[in-house]
PDB file of C-alpha atoms in Angstrom:
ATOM      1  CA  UNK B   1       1.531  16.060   1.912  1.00  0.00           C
ATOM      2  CA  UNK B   2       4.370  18.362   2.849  1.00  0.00           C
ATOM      3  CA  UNK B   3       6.582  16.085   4.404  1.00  0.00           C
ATOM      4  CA  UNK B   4       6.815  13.744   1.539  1.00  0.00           C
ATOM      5  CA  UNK B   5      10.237  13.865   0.438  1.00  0.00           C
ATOM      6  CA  UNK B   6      10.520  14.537  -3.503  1.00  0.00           C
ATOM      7  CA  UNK B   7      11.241  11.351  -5.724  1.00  0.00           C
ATOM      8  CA  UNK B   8      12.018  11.204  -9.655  1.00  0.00           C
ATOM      9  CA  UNK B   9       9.201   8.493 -10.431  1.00  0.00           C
ATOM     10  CA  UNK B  10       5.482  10.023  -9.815  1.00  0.00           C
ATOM     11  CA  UNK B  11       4.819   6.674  -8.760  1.00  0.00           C
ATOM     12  CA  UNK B  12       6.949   6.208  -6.091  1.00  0.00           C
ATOM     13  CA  UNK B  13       6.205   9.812  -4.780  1.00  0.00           C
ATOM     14  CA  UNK B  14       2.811   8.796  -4.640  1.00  0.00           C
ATOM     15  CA  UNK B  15       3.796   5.604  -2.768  1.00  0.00           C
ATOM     16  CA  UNK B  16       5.276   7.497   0.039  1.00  0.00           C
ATOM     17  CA  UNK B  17       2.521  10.392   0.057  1.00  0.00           C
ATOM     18  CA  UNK B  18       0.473   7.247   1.056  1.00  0.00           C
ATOM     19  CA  UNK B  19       2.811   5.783   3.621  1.00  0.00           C
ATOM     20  CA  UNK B  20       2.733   9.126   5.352  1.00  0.00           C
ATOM     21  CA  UNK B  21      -0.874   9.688   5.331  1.00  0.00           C
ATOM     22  CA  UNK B  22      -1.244   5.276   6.635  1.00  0.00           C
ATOM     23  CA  UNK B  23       2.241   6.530   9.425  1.00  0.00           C
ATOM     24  CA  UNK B  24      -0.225   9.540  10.323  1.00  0.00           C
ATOM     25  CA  UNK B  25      -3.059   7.328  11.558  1.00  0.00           C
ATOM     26  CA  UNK B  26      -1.007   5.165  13.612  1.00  0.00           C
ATOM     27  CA  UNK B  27      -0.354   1.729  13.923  1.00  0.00           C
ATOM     28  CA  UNK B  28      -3.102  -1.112  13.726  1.00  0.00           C
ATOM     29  CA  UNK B  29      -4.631   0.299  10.676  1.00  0.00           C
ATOM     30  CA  UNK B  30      -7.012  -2.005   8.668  1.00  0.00           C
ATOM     31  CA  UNK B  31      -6.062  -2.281   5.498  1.00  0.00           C
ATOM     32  CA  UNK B  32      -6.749   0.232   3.157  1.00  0.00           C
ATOM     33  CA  UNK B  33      -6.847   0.407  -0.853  1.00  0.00           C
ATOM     34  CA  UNK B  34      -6.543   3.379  -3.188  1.00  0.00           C
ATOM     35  CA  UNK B  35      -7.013   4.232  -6.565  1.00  0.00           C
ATOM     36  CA  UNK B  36      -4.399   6.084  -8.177  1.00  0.00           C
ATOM     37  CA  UNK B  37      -5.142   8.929 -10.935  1.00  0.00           C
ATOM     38  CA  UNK B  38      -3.336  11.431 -13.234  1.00  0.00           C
ATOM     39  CA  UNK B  39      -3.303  14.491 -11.532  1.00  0.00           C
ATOM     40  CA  UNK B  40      -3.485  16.741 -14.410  1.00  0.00           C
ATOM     41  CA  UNK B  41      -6.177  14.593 -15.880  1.00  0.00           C
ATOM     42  CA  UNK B  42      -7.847  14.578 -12.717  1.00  0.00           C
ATOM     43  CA  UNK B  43      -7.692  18.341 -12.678  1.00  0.00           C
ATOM     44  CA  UNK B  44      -9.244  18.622 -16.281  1.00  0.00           C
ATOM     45  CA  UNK B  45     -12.261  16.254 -16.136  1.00  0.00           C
ATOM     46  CA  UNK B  46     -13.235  16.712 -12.641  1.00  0.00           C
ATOM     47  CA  UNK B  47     -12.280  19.860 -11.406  1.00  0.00           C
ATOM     48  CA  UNK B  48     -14.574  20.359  -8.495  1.00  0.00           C
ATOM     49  CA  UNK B  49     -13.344  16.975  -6.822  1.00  0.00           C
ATOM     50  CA  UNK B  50      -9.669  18.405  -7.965  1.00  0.00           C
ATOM     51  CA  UNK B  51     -10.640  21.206  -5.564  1.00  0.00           C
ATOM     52  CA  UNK B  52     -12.218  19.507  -2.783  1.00  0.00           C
ATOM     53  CA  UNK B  53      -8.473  17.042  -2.673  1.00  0.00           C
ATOM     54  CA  UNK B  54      -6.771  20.607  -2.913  1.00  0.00           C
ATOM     55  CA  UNK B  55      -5.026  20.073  -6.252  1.00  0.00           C
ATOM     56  CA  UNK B  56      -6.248  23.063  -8.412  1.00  0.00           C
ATOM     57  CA  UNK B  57      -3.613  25.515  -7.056  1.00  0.00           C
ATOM     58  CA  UNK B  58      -0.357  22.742  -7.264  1.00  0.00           C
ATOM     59  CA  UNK B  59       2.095  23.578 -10.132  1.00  0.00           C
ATOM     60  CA  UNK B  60       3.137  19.920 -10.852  1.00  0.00           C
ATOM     61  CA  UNK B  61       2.067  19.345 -14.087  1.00  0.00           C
ATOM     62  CA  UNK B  62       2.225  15.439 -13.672  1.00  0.00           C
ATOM     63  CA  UNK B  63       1.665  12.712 -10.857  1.00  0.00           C
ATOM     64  CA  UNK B  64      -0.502  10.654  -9.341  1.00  0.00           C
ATOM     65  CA  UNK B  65      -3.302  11.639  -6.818  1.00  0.00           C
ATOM     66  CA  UNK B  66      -4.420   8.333  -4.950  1.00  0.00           C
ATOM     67  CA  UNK B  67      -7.609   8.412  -3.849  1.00  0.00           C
ATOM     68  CA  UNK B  68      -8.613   6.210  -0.583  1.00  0.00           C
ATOM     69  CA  UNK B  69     -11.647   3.613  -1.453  1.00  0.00           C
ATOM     70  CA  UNK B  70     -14.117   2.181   0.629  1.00  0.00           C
ATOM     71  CA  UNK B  71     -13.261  -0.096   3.291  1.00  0.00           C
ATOM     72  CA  UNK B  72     -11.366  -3.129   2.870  1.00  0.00           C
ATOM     73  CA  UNK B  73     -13.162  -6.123   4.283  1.00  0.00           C
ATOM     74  CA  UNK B  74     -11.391  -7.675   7.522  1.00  0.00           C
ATOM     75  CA  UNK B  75     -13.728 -10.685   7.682  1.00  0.00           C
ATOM     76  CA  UNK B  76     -12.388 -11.659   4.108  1.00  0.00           C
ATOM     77  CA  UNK B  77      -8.950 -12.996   3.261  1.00  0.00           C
ATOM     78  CA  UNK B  78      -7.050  -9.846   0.807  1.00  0.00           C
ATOM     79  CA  UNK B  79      -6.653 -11.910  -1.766  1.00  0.00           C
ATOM     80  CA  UNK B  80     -10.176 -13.147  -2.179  1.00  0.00           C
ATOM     81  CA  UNK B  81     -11.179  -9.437  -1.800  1.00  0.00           C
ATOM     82  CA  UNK B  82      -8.597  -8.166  -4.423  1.00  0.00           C
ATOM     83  CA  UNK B  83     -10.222 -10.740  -6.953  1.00  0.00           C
ATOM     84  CA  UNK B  84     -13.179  -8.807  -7.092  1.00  0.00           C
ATOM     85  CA  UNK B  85     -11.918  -5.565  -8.072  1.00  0.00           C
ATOM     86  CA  UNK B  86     -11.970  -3.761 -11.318  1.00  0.00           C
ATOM     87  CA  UNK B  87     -11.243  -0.180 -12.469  1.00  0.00           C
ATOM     88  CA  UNK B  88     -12.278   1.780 -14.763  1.00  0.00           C
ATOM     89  CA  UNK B  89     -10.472   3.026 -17.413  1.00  0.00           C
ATOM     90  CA  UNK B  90      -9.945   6.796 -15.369  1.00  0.00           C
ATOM     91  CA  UNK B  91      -7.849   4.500 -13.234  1.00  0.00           C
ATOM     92  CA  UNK B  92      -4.054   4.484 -14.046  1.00  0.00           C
ATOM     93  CA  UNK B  93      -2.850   2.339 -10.924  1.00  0.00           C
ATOM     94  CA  UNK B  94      -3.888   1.437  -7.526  1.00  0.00           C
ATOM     95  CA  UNK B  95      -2.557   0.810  -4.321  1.00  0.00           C
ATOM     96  CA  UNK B  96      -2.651  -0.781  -1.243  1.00  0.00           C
ATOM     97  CA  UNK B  97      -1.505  -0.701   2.381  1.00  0.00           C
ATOM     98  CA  UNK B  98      -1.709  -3.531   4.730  1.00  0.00           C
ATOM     99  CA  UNK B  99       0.563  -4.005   8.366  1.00  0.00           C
ATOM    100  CA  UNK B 100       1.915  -7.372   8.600  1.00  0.00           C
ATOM    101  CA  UNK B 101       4.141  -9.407  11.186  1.00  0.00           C
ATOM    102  CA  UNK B 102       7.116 -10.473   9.321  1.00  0.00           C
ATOM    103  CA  UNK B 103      10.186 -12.764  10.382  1.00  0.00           C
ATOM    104  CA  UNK B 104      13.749 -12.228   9.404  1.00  0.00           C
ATOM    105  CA  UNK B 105      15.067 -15.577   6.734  1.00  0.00           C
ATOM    106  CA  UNK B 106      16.911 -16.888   9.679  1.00  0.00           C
ATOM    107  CA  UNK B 107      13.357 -17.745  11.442  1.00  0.00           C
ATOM    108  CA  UNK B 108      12.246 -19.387   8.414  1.00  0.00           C
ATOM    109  CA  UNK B 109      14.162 -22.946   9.555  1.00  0.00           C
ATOM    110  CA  UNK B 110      12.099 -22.613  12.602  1.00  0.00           C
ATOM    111  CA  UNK B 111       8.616 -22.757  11.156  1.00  0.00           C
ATOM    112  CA  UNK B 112       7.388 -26.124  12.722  1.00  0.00           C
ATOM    113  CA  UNK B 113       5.974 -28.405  10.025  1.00  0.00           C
ATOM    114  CA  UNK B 114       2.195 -28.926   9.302  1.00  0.00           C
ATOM    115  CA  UNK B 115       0.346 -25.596  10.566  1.00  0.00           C
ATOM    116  CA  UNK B 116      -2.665 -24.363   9.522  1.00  0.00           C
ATOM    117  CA  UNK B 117      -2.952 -20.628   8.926  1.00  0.00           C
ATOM    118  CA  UNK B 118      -4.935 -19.651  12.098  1.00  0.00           C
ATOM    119  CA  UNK B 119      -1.866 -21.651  13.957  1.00  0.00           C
ATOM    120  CA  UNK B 120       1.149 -20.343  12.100  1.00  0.00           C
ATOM    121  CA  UNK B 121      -0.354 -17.502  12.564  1.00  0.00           C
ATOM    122  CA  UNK B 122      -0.138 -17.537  16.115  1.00  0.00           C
ATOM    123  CA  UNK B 123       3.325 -18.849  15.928  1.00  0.00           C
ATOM    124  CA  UNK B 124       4.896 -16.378  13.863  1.00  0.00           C
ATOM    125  CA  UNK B 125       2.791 -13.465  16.484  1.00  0.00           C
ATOM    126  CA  UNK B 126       4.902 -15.047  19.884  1.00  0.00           C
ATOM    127  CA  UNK B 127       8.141 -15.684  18.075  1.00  0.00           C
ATOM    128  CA  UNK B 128      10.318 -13.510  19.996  1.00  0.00           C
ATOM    129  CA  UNK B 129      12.272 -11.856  16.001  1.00  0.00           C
ATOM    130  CA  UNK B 130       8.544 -10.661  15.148  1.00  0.00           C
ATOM    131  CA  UNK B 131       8.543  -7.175  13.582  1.00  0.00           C
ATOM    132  CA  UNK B 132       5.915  -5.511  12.417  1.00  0.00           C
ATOM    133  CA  UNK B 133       5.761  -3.933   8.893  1.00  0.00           C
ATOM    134  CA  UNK B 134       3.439  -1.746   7.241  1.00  0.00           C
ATOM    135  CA  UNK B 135       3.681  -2.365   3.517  1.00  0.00           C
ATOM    136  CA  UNK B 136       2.328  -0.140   1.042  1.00  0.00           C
ATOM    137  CA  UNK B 137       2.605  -1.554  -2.696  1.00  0.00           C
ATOM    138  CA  UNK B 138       1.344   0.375  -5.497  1.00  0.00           C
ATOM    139  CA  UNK B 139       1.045  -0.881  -9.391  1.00  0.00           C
ATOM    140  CA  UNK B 140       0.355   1.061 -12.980  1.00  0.00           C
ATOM    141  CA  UNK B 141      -1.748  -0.310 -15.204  1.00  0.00           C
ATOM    142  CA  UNK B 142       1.061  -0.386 -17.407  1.00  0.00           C
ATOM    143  CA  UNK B 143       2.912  -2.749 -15.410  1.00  0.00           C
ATOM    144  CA  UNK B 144       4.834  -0.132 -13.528  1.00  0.00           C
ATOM    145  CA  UNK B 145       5.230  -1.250  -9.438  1.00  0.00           C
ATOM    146  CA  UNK B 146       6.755   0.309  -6.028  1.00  0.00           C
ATOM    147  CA  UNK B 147       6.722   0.008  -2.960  1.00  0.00           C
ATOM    148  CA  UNK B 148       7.733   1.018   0.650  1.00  0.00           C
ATOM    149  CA  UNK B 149       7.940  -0.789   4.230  1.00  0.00           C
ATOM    150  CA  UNK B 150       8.181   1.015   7.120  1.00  0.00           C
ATOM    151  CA  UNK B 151       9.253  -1.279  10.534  1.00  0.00           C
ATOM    152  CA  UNK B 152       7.640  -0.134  13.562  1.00  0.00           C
ATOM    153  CA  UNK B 153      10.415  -0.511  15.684  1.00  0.00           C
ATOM    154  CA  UNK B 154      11.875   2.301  12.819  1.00  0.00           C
ATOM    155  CA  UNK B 155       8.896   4.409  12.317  1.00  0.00           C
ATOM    156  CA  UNK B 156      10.722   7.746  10.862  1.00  0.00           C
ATOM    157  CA  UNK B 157       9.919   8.704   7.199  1.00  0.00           C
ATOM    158  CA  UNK B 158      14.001   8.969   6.709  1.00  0.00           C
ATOM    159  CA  UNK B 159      13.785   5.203   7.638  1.00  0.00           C
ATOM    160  CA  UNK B 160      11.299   3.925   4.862  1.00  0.00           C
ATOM    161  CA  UNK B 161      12.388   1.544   2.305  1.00  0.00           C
ATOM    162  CA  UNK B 162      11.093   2.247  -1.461  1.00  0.00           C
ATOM    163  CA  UNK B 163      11.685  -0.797  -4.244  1.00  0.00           C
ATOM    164  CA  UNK B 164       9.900  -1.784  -6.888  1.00  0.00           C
ATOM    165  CA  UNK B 165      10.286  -5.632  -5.894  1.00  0.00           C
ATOM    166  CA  UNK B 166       9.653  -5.402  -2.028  1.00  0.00           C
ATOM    167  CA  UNK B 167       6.535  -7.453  -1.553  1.00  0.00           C
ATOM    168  CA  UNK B 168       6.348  -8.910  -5.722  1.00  0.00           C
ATOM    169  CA  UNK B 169       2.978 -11.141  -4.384  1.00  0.00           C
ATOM    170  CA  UNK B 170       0.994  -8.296  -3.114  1.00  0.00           C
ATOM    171  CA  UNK B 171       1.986  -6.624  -6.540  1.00  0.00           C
ATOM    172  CA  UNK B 172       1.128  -9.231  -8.570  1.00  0.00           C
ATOM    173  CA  UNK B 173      -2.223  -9.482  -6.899  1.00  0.00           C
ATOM    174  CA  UNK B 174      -3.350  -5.677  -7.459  1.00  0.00           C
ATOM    175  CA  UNK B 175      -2.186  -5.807 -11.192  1.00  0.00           C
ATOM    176  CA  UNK B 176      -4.794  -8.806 -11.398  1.00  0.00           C
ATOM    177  CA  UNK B 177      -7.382  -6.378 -11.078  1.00  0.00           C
ATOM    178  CA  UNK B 178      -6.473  -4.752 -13.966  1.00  0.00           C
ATOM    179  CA  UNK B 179      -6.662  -7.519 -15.854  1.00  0.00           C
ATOM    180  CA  UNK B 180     -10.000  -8.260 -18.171  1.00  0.00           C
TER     181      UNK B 180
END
């Protein structure tokens, strides 16, 4: 993706590859889950689907290539869905990315007592600090994590924010499906 801007970590470029191609198809995306793979392994043992993703001619010698999955159920709570995953061992990482409303820690006091998900739901949708966040959280099978959250009041690639401890539940969650 060309207007990925270059990081150190392979991991974290491949995080933002992935927000660009989720900021490409707009806003109020389903979620969507990807597996993430060593290039240059990918490139080796399956060169023809190498070819088809347009990797055989790219002179990085290491990286990730993440590789979109079927669709994520929207009938079924993430979590439930995420606990039914497992890779195989071609599979160094995976990721995820999911839009979310989110409410800044001053709202937090405001969050009337006793709601049940469907209504705090609700609440937290016509409370007027609402923003809305795409989140895209990525995790190695060795342990390694990042992220990035894009606002949608601030949708600009300069205006991304990359961390490996951004949304640490979501993270936890997809390294669970490494797990035996």
């Amino acid at each position: 993706m060309s207007n990925t801007p270059m990081a150190a970590n392979p991991l974290t470029r491949a995080v933002l590859e992935i927000d660009e191609y989720a900021s490409g198809l707009g806003w109020d995306q389903p979620a969507r889950l990807f597996a993430l793979v060593d290039t240059a392994r990918l490139r080796t043992q399956e060169p023809a689907l190498a070819a088809q993703l347009g990797l055989q001619d790219e002179q990085e010698t290491s990286g990730l290539t993440p590789i979109e999955q079927d669709e994520v159920p929207a009938d079924r709570p993430l979590d439930e869905f995420l606990a039914t995953i497992a890779w195989p061992d071609a599979v160094a990482g995976c990721a995820l990315t999911v839009e979310r409303l989110m409410l800044p820690p001053s709202a937090e006091a405001q969050v009337p007592q006793g709601l049940d998900e469907a209504k705090l739901t609700q609440w937290v949708a016509g409370h007027p600090e609402r923003q809305e966040v795409r989140m895209t959280v990525a995790v190695l099978r060795d342990g390694g994590r990042e992220s990035a959250l894009r606002l949608r009041e601030k949708d600009s690639a300069t205006e991304v924010l990359t961390g490996s401890e951004l949304v640490p539940g979501l993270a936890e969650a997809l390294s669970a499906t490494f797990e035996d």
